[in-house]
GROMACS .gro file of C-alpha atoms in nm:
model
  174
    1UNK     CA    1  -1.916   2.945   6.757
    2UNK     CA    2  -2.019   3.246   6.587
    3UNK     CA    3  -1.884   3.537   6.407
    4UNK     CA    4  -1.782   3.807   6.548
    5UNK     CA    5  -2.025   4.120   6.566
    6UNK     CA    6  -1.758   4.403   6.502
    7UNK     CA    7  -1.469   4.415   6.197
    8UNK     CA    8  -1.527   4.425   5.820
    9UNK     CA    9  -1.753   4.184   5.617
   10UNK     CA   10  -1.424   4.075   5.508
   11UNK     CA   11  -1.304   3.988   5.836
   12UNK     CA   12  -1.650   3.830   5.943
   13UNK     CA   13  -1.618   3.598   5.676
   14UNK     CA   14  -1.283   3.484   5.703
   15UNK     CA   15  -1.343   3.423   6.059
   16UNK     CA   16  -1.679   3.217   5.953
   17UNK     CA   17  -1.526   2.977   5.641
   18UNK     CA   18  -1.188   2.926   5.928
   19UNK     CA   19  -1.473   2.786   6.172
   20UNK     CA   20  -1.646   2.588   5.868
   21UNK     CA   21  -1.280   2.451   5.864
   22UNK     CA   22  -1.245   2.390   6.220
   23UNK     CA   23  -1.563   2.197   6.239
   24UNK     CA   24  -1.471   2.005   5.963
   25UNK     CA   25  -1.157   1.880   6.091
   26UNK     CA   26  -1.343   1.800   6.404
   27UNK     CA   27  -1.588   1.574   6.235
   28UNK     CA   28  -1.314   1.434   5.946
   29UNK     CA   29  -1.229   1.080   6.037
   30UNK     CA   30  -0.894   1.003   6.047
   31UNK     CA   31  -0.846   0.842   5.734
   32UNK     CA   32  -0.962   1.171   5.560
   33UNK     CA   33  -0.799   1.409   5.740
   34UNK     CA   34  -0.472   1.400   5.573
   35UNK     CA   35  -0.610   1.513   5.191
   36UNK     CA   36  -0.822   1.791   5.338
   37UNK     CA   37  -0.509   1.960   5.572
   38UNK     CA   38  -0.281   1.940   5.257
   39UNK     CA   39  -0.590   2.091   5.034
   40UNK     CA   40  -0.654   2.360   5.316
   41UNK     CA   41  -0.299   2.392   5.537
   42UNK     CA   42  -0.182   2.683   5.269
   43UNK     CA   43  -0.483   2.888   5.281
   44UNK     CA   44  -0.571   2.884   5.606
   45UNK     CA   45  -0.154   2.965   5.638
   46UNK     CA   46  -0.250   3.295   5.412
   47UNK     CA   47  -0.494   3.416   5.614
   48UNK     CA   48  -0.220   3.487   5.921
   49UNK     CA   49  -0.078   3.768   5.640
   50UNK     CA   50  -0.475   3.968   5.719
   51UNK     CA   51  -0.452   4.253   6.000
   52UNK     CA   52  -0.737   4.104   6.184
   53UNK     CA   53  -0.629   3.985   6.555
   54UNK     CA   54  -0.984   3.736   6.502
   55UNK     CA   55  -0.866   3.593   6.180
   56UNK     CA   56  -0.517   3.555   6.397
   57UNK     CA   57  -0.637   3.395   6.675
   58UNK     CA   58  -0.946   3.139   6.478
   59UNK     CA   59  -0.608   3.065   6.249
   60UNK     CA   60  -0.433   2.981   6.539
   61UNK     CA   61  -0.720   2.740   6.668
   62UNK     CA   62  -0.723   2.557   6.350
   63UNK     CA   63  -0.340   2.500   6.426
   64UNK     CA   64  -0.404   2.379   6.735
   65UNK     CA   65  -0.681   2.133   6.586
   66UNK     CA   66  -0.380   2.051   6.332
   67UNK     CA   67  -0.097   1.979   6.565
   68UNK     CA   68  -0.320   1.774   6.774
   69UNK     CA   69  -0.447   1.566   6.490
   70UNK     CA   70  -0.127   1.484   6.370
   71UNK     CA   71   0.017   1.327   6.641
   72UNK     CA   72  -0.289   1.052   6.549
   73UNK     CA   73  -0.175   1.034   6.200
   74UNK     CA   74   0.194   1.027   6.207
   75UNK     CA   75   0.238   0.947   5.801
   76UNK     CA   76   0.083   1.284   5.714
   77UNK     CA   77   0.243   1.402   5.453
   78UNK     CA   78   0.253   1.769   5.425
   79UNK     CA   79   0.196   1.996   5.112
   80UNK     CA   80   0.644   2.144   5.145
   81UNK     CA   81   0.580   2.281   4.812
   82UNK     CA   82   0.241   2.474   4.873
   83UNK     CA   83   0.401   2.596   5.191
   84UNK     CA   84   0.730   2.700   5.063
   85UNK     CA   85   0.522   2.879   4.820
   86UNK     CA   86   0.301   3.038   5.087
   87UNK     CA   87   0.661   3.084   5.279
   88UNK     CA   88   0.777   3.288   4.963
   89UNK     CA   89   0.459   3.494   4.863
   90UNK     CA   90   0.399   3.572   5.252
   91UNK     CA   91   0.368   3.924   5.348
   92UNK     CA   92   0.447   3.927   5.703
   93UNK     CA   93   0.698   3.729   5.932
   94UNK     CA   94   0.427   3.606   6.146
   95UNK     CA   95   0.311   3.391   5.833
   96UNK     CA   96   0.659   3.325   5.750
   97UNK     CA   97   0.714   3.175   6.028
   98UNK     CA   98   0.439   2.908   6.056
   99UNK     CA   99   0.483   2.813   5.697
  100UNK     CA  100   0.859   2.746   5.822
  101UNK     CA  101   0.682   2.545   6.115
  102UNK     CA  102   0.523   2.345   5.869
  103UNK     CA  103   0.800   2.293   5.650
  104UNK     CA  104   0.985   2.182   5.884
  105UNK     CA  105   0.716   1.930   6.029
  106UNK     CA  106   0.702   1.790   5.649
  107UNK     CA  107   1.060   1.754   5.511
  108UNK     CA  108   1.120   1.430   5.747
  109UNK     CA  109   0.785   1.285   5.582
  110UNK     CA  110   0.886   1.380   5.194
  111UNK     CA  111   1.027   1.138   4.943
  112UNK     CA  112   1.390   1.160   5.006
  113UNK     CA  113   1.458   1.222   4.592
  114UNK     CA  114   1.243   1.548   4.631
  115UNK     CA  115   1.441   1.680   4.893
  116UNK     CA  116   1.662   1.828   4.732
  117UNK     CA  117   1.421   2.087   4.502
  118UNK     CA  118   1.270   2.193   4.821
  119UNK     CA  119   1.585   2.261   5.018
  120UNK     CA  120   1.691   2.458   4.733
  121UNK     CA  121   1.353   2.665   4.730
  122UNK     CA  122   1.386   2.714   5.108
  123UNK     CA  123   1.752   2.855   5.115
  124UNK     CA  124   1.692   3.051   4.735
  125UNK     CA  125   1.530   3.334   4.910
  126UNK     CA  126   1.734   3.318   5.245
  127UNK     CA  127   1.915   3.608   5.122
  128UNK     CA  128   1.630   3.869   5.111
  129UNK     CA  129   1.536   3.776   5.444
  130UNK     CA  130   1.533   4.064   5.720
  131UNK     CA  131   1.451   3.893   5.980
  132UNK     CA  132   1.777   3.752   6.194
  133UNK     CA  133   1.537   3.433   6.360
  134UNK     CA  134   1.374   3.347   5.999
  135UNK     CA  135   1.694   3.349   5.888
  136UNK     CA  136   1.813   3.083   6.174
  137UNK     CA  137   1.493   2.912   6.109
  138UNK     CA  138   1.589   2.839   5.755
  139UNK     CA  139   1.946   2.736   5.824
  140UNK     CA  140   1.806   2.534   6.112
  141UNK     CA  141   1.586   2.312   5.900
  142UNK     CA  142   1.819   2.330   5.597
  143UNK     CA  143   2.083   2.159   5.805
  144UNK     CA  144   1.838   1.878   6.028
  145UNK     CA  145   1.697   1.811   5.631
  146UNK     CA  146   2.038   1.689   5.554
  147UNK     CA  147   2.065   1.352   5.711
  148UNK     CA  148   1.959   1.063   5.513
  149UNK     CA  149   2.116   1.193   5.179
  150UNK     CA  150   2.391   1.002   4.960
  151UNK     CA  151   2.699   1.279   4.929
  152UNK     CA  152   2.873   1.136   4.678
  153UNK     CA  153   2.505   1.182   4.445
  154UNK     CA  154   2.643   1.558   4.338
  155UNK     CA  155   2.291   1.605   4.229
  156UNK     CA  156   2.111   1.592   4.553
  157UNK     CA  157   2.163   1.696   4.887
  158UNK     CA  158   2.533   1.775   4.772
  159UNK     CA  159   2.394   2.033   4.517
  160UNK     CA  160   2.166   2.216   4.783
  161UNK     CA  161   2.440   2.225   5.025
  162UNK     CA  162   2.671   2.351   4.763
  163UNK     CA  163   2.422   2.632   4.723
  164UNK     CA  164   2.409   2.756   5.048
  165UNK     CA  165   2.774   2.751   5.111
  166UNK     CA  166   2.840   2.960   4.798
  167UNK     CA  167   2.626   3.221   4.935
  168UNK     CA  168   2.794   3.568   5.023
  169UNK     CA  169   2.889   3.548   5.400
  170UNK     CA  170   2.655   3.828   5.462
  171UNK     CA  171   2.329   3.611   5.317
  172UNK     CA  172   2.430   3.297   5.554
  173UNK     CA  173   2.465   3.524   5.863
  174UNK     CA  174   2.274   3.390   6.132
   0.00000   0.00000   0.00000
């Protein structure tokens, strides 16, 4: 694969270093893949926030190369906190919403006592949210993160529960 002719220098080499990434994942052994998506997952997340359709699309690949590789690697642990800070900083919905995808994907997989800190990031900006689906995408994954949790702990899942439901009605309107 090689870059594209047209777009910006800009776009020609963000399209470039996200097929250096692709053909590293492709030749990463198994064992090795899980350190280099949680070094690169965030960035290549970042990229989706550019205007270029190629960036879009070679991002999208490198999703495809992710989704497929974790199903071979099932104790992946995702970066939640890079992504919830990609989720935050993000621009546009579109990168929004795949950070959510990846959130979601890595909650089940995180250490059950750090739950709680990311739930709390993830609902914290639910309120400045436009979008009606992000919005149902955070309460979705809010409430299947849930499970597992002792509720009489007031400090854990009990505390980011307590924090959504004392939202306004109008934040937690889905």
């Amino acid at each position: 694969m090689s870059a594209p002719t047209g777009g910006s220098s800009s776009e020609q080499s963000d399209v470039a270093a996200l097929e250096t990434v692709l053909f590293r994942f492709a030749t990463t052994d198994d064992n090795k893949f899980a350190p280099a998506v949680v070094r690169v997952l965030p960035r290549v997340l970042q990229k989706l926030d550019s205007p270029s359709k190629q960036v879009h699309a070679k991002v999208l690949e490198v999703f495809r190369h992710i989704n497929a590789r974790m199903k071979d690697v099932p104790e992946l642990q995702l970066p939640v906190s890079a992504l919830l800070d990609v989720y935050i900083g993000a621009k546009s919905t579109l990168t929004k919403t795949f950070a959510l995808v990846y959130v979601a994907k890595g909650l089940p997989q995180m250490p059950l006592e750090k739950r709680p800190q990311a739930l709390q990031r993830l609902v914290a900006g639910v309120s400045q949210l436009k979008s009606k689906p992000l919005r149902s995408q955070v309460s979705h994954i809010f409430a299947s993160s849930l499970s597992g949790f002792n509720w009489r702990d007031s400090s854990g899942a009990a505390a980011a529960a307590m924090y959504f439901f004392a939202l306004p009605p109008t934040v937690k309107q889905v």
